[in-house]
mmCIF file of C-alpha atoms in Angstrom:
data_model
loop_
_atom_site.group_PDB
_atom_site.id
_atom_site.type_symbol
_atom_site.label_atom_id
_atom_site.label_comp_id
_atom_site.label_asym_id
_atom_site.label_seq_id
_atom_site.Cartn_x
_atom_site.Cartn_y
_atom_site.Cartn_z
ATOM 1 C CA MET P 1 39.907 16.245 -138.631
ATOM 2 C CA ARG P 2 38.858 12.829 -139.987
ATOM 3 C CA GLU P 3 35.310 11.623 -138.884
ATOM 4 C CA ARG P 4 35.791 7.804 -137.529
ATOM 5 C CA ASP P 5 34.029 4.937 -139.341
ATOM 6 C CA MET P 6 30.183 4.350 -138.176
ATOM 7 C CA GLU P 7 30.674 1.130 -135.909
ATOM 8 C CA ALA P 8 27.984 -1.662 -135.437
ATOM 9 C CA PHE P 9 26.790 -3.694 -132.271
ATOM 10 C CA VAL P 10 24.383 -6.224 -130.893
ATOM 11 C CA VAL P 11 23.355 -5.069 -127.255
ATOM 12 C CA ALA P 12 22.039 -7.849 -125.334
ATOM 13 C CA ALA P 13 20.362 -6.747 -121.791
ATOM 14 C CA ARG P 14 18.284 -8.189 -118.867
ATOM 15 C CA TRP P 15 16.607 -5.734 -116.525
ATOM 16 C CA ARG P 16 15.328 -6.554 -112.831
ATOM 17 C CA TYR P 17 11.989 -7.685 -113.047
ATOM 18 C CA GLY P 18 10.348 -4.782 -110.941
ATOM 19 C CA LEU P 19 11.630 -2.408 -113.979
ATOM 20 C CA LEU P 20 9.878 -4.557 -116.224
ATOM 21 C CA THR P 21 5.782 -3.764 -118.330
ATOM 22 C CA ASP P 22 3.364 -6.437 -118.692
ATOM 23 C CA ILE P 23 4.712 -7.324 -121.925
ATOM 24 C CA GLY P 24 8.359 -8.055 -120.402
ATOM 25 C CA LYS P 25 7.274 -9.683 -117.315
ATOM 26 C CA MET P 26 5.605 -12.123 -119.340
ATOM 27 C CA SER P 27 8.563 -12.740 -121.766
ATOM 28 C CA TYR P 28 10.360 -13.163 -118.212
ATOM 29 C CA TRP P 29 8.830 -16.020 -117.148
ATOM 30 C CA MET P 30 9.025 -18.005 -120.559
ATOM 31 C CA ARG P 31 12.737 -17.142 -120.173
ATOM 32 C CA LEU P 32 14.346 -20.614 -119.634
ATOM 33 C CA LYS P 33 17.113 -20.330 -116.533
ATOM 34 C CA GLY P 34 17.363 -16.503 -116.347
ATOM 35 C CA GLU P 35 18.903 -15.945 -120.261
ATOM 36 C CA TYR P 36 18.813 -12.099 -122.245
ATOM 37 C CA GLY P 37 15.101 -10.590 -122.379
ATOM 38 C CA HIS P 38 16.172 -8.347 -124.850
ATOM 39 C CA LEU P 39 18.195 -7.507 -128.087
ATOM 40 C CA GLY P 40 19.102 -4.335 -130.332
ATOM 41 C CA ILE P 41 21.273 -2.986 -132.552
ATOM 42 C CA ARG P 42 23.611 -0.043 -131.818
ATOM 43 C CA PHE P 43 25.007 2.203 -133.921
ATOM 44 C CA LYS P 44 28.460 4.108 -132.972
ATOM 45 C CA ASN P 45 29.754 7.356 -134.983
ATOM 46 C CA VAL P 46 26.725 8.218 -136.483
ATOM 47 C CA ASP P 47 27.363 11.331 -138.646
ATOM 48 C CA ARG P 48 24.761 14.360 -138.677
ATOM 49 C CA ALA P 49 23.368 13.723 -141.248
ATOM 50 C CA SER P 50 22.519 10.147 -140.787
ATOM 51 C CA LEU P 51 20.932 11.437 -137.362
ATOM 52 C CA LYS P 52 18.948 13.845 -138.895
ATOM 53 C CA ARG P 53 17.181 10.824 -140.685
ATOM 54 C CA LEU P 54 15.964 9.238 -137.585
ATOM 55 C CA GLU P 55 13.998 12.379 -135.705
ATOM 56 C CA PRO P 56 11.063 11.232 -137.258
ATOM 57 C CA TYR P 57 11.659 7.721 -135.462
ATOM 58 C CA TRP P 58 12.762 8.793 -132.597
ATOM 59 C CA ARG P 59 11.499 7.335 -129.093
ATOM 60 C CA GLU P 60 8.239 9.344 -128.081
ATOM 61 C CA ASP P 61 9.094 10.035 -124.925
ATOM 62 C CA SER P 62 12.169 11.435 -125.956
ATOM 63 C CA ASP P 63 13.380 14.581 -127.087
ATOM 64 C CA PHE P 64 15.514 13.951 -130.161
ATOM 65 C CA ASP P 65 18.415 15.036 -129.345
ATOM 66 C CA PRO P 66 21.197 16.540 -132.566
ATOM 67 C CA THR P 67 24.165 16.078 -131.055
ATOM 68 C CA VAL P 68 24.827 12.277 -130.156
ATOM 69 C CA THR P 69 26.873 10.026 -132.150
ATOM 70 C CA ASP P 70 25.657 6.838 -130.641
ATOM 71 C CA VAL P 71 22.192 5.259 -131.261
ATOM 72 C CA SER P 72 20.244 1.854 -130.509
ATOM 73 C CA PHE P 73 17.719 0.723 -132.812
ATOM 74 C CA ASP P 74 15.004 -1.075 -130.254
ATOM 75 C CA PHE P 75 11.396 -2.572 -129.819
ATOM 76 C CA MET P 76 10.285 -0.171 -127.293
ATOM 77 C CA SER P 77 7.778 -0.859 -124.407
ATOM 78 C CA SER P 78 5.016 0.705 -126.978
ATOM 79 C CA LEU P 79 5.598 -2.759 -129.152
ATOM 80 C CA LYS P 80 7.220 -0.315 -131.976
ATOM 81 C CA VAL P 81 10.599 0.118 -133.145
ATOM 82 C CA LYS P 82 12.495 3.472 -133.061
ATOM 83 C CA PHE P 83 15.853 4.896 -132.534
ATOM 84 C CA GLN P 84 17.137 6.596 -129.119
ATOM 85 C CA LYS P 85 20.009 7.441 -126.918
ATOM 86 C CA TYR P 86 22.143 4.543 -126.291
ATOM 87 C CA SER P 87 23.418 6.262 -123.184
ATOM 88 C CA GLY P 88 19.665 6.893 -121.994
ATOM 89 C CA LEU P 89 17.896 5.463 -119.533
ATOM 90 C CA TYR P 90 17.009 2.176 -121.201
ATOM 91 C CA TYR P 91 20.123 0.272 -121.428
ATOM 92 C CA SER P 92 21.408 2.312 -118.289
ATOM 93 C CA SER P 93 19.295 0.739 -115.907
ATOM 94 C CA ALA P 94 20.036 -2.999 -117.443
ATOM 95 C CA GLU P 95 20.724 -5.473 -114.673
ATOM 96 C CA VAL P 96 22.769 -7.622 -117.772
ATOM 97 C CA LEU P 97 24.123 -5.750 -120.624
ATOM 98 C CA HIS P 98 26.688 -7.471 -123.129
ATOM 99 C CA VAL P 99 27.545 -5.551 -126.380
ATOM 100 C CA TYR P 100 28.848 -7.882 -129.414
ATOM 101 C CA LYS P 101 30.328 -6.303 -132.356
ATOM 102 C CA ILE P 102 28.797 -6.613 -135.614
ATOM 103 C CA GLY P 103 31.679 -8.464 -138.367
ATOM 104 C CA GLN P 104 32.560 -7.417 -141.568
ATOM 105 C CA GLU P 105 30.528 -9.779 -143.319
ATOM 106 C CA VAL P 106 27.980 -7.277 -142.478
ATOM 107 C CA SER P 107 28.465 -3.363 -143.914
ATOM 108 C CA VAL P 108 27.355 -1.280 -141.131
ATOM 109 C CA GLU P 109 25.979 1.081 -143.784
ATOM 110 C CA GLU P 110 23.676 -1.451 -145.304
ATOM 111 C CA LEU P 111 22.207 -2.219 -141.799
ATOM 112 C CA PHE P 112 21.738 1.338 -141.026
ATOM 113 C CA GLU P 113 19.464 1.723 -144.049
ATOM 114 C CA ASN P 114 17.475 -1.754 -143.185
ATOM 115 C CA CYS P 115 17.151 -0.365 -139.532
ATOM 116 C CA LEU P 116 15.747 2.982 -141.032
ATOM 117 C CA LEU P 117 13.691 0.706 -143.834
ATOM 118 C CA ILE P 118 12.116 -1.369 -140.749
ATOM 119 C CA ALA P 119 11.578 2.343 -138.762
ATOM 120 C CA GLU P 120 9.322 3.575 -141.767
ATOM 121 C CA THR P 121 7.754 0.477 -142.504
ATOM 122 C CA ASN P 122 6.690 1.049 -138.335
ATOM 123 C CA PRO P 123 5.887 -3.254 -137.656
ATOM 124 C CA VAL P 124 4.828 -3.719 -134.269
ATOM 125 C CA ASN P 125 5.736 -6.317 -132.097
ATOM 126 C CA ARG P 126 2.606 -8.429 -130.810
ATOM 127 C CA TRP P 127 2.325 -10.505 -127.714
ATOM 128 C CA PHE P 128 1.641 -13.428 -128.763
ATOM 129 C CA TYR P 129 4.728 -13.701 -131.120
ATOM 130 C CA ARG P 130 6.681 -14.599 -127.681
ATOM 131 C CA LEU P 131 4.540 -17.835 -128.104
ATOM 132 C CA ASP P 132 6.773 -19.198 -130.651
ATOM 133 C CA ALA P 133 9.723 -19.379 -128.998
ATOM 134 C CA LEU P 134 7.778 -21.309 -125.583
ATOM 135 C CA PHE P 135 6.017 -23.670 -128.059
ATOM 136 C CA VAL P 136 8.873 -24.372 -130.963
ATOM 137 C CA CYS P 137 7.274 -27.428 -132.059
ATOM 138 C CA CYS P 138 3.233 -25.873 -132.769
ATOM 139 C CA PRO P 139 4.254 -22.164 -132.786
ATOM 140 C CA CYS P 140 1.420 -19.736 -133.023
ATOM 141 C CA ARG P 141 2.903 -18.121 -136.764
ATOM 142 C CA ALA P 142 1.903 -21.423 -137.998
ATOM 143 C CA TRP P 143 -1.545 -21.444 -136.485
ATOM 144 C CA CYS P 144 -1.749 -17.935 -138.181
ATOM 145 C CA LEU P 145 -1.241 -19.257 -141.797
ATOM 146 C CA CYS P 146 -4.423 -21.062 -141.126
ATOM 147 C CA ALA P 147 -6.723 -19.090 -139.352
ATOM 148 C CA PRO P 148 -6.909 -15.002 -139.221
ATOM 149 C CA CYS P 149 -4.584 -13.109 -137.045
ATOM 150 C CA ASP P 150 -3.688 -9.302 -135.726
ATOM 151 C CA VAL P 151 -0.363 -10.044 -137.936
ATOM 152 C CA ASP P 152 1.492 -7.166 -140.053
ATOM 153 C CA THR P 153 3.038 -8.724 -143.255
ATOM 154 C CA GLU P 154 3.371 -5.291 -145.241
ATOM 155 C CA GLY P 155 6.961 -5.097 -145.633
ATOM 156 C CA VAL P 156 8.048 -7.036 -142.696
ATOM 157 C CA ALA P 157 7.199 -10.124 -141.436
ATOM 158 C CA PRO P 158 6.274 -10.561 -137.899
ATOM 159 C CA SER P 159 9.261 -10.068 -135.176
ATOM 160 C CA THR P 160 10.471 -10.207 -131.934
ATOM 161 C CA CYS P 161 12.842 -8.071 -130.782
ATOM 162 C CA ALA P 162 15.655 -10.906 -131.608
ATOM 163 C CA ALA P 163 13.648 -11.514 -134.618
ATOM 164 C CA ILE P 164 14.092 -8.475 -135.624
ATOM 165 C CA VAL P 165 17.626 -8.080 -135.291
ATOM 166 C CA LEU P 166 18.117 -11.371 -137.140
ATOM 167 C CA ARG P 167 16.155 -10.316 -139.905
ATOM 168 C CA ALA P 168 17.732 -6.545 -140.429
ATOM 169 C CA ILE P 169 21.264 -8.055 -140.363
ATOM 170 C CA ALA P 170 20.484 -10.930 -142.342
ATOM 171 C CA ALA P 171 19.147 -8.561 -144.854
ATOM 172 C CA SER P 172 22.197 -6.520 -145.227
ATOM 173 C CA LEU P 173 23.996 -10.133 -146.022
ATOM 174 C CA GLU P 174 21.953 -10.628 -149.193
ATOM 175 C CA ASP P 175 21.020 -8.718 -152.305
ATOM 176 C CA GLY P 176 17.354 -7.282 -151.596
ATOM 177 C CA LYS P 177 15.330 -7.002 -148.862
ATOM 178 C CA GLY P 178 13.786 -10.073 -148.966
ATOM 179 C CA SER P 179 14.681 -11.347 -145.758
ATOM 180 C CA LEU P 180 12.715 -8.237 -144.431
ATOM 181 C CA ASP P 181 9.066 -9.588 -144.905
ATOM 182 C CA SER P 182 10.379 -13.362 -145.548
ATOM 183 C CA ASP P 183 11.548 -16.085 -142.818
ATOM 184 C CA VAL P 184 12.798 -18.586 -145.653
ATOM 185 C CA VAL P 185 14.866 -15.996 -147.298
ATOM 186 C CA ALA P 186 16.362 -14.531 -143.966
ATOM 187 C CA MET P 187 17.080 -18.066 -142.251
ATOM 188 C CA ARG P 188 18.771 -18.661 -145.820
ATOM 189 C CA ALA P 189 20.745 -15.589 -145.664
ATOM 190 C CA LEU P 190 22.261 -16.316 -142.108
ATOM 191 C CA GLY P 191 22.776 -20.176 -142.613
ATOM 192 C CA MET P 192 19.852 -21.426 -140.194
ATOM 193 C CA LYS P 193 18.185 -24.292 -140.650
ATOM 194 C CA ARG P 194 14.484 -24.419 -141.298
ATOM 195 C CA GLN P 195 13.202 -27.728 -139.897
ATOM 196 C CA ALA P 196 9.276 -28.639 -139.509
ATOM 197 C CA TRP P 197 9.146 -29.105 -135.210
ATOM 198 C CA SER P 198 12.036 -26.934 -134.916
ATOM 199 C CA ARG P 199 12.753 -22.940 -134.977
ATOM 200 C CA TYR P 200 10.727 -22.553 -138.207
ATOM 201 C CA PHE P 201 10.151 -19.058 -137.525
ATOM 202 C CA LEU P 202 12.380 -16.354 -136.335
ATOM 203 C CA THR P 203 9.883 -15.693 -133.753
ATOM 204 C CA ALA P 204 10.792 -18.704 -132.340
ATOM 205 C CA HIS P 205 14.535 -17.660 -131.518
ATOM 206 C CA THR P 206 14.857 -16.486 -128.021
ATOM 207 C CA PRO P 207 17.743 -13.374 -127.699
ATOM 208 C CA LEU P 208 20.224 -16.177 -126.601
ATOM 209 C CA SER P 209 19.604 -18.476 -128.486
ATOM 210 C CA ALA P 210 20.279 -15.608 -131.464
ATOM 211 C CA ILE P 211 23.023 -14.199 -130.139
ATOM 212 C CA GLU P 212 24.304 -18.038 -130.232
ATOM 213 C CA HIS P 213 23.885 -18.419 -133.385
ATOM 214 C CA LEU P 214 25.346 -14.977 -134.605
ATOM 215 C CA LEU P 215 28.508 -16.407 -132.251
ATOM 216 C CA ASP P 216 28.747 -19.734 -134.132
ATOM 217 C CA THR P 217 28.378 -18.705 -137.509
ATOM 218 C CA GLY P 218 31.248 -15.617 -136.658
ATOM 219 C CA LEU P 219 28.753 -13.062 -137.491
ATOM 220 C CA VAL P 220 29.432 -11.183 -134.065
ATOM 221 C CA LYS P 221 31.824 -11.447 -131.484
ATOM 222 C CA LEU P 222 31.853 -10.275 -127.784
ATOM 223 C CA TYR P 223 32.945 -6.780 -127.229
ATOM 224 C CA ARG P 224 34.702 -5.531 -123.998
ATOM 225 C CA GLU P 225 33.871 -1.577 -123.258
ATOM 226 C CA GLY P 226 34.326 0.430 -120.269
ATOM 227 C CA LYS P 227 32.966 -0.541 -117.093
ATOM 228 C CA ILE P 228 30.623 -3.050 -118.508
ATOM 229 C CA PRO P 229 32.315 -6.383 -118.203
ATOM 230 C CA PRO P 230 31.044 -8.920 -120.248
ATOM 231 C CA VAL P 231 30.010 -12.548 -118.236
ATOM 232 C CA PHE P 232 30.426 -15.830 -119.487
ATOM 233 C CA LEU P 233 26.884 -16.808 -121.389
ATOM 234 C CA THR P 234 27.164 -20.069 -118.985
ATOM 235 C CA MET P 235 26.804 -18.016 -115.827
ATOM 236 C CA LEU P 236 23.072 -16.404 -117.042
ATOM 237 C CA ARG P 237 21.919 -20.463 -118.114
ATOM 238 C CA TYR P 238 21.813 -21.110 -114.582
#
């Protein structure tokens, strides 16, 4: 029997306030009009050989399951990026869960390799990266260009959950891996305008603004699945 081709999706989620970590609660109060609180990447129909490569980068508080074929790539509550079983507690406890299928313009295999490379690099999602989305006109990242900041620039530029999803997709659209450590290259690959006093860094994007851009450019489309019916984005803004 022929194995099905691997598929890739962007997962957008929101949890009830009581289930959030301290960092999650900080993000909650920074969100406007109740939008998404998290973005991740889902890989479906992962073969055994590919799955085995993920074991060193599996979620720390969960045993590696060599039989799963449906995994996700996420910044964890530990602020480290890991792979995990998609059907596990993480997403099953979400209050809102929308799945967006990634279009054919993006190579699923290349995206998988980029996510694996990011996991190997082991970037840290610092709490203050979230401030860029709040202070768009005066982002924290801009101050870090002038003063010492505790940032990770070795291989992967500073990223939030939304930024790491955009960065991985961008690296799958361009030749080379420049999008992983350069916001300029990533935003160019994604067709984003990079302007002063606006979203100058990928960290200035919230999960919702990232999804809106991916929808506008046709890189993703809303995907209906099982008992998780999609809700129109306009409903999330009020």
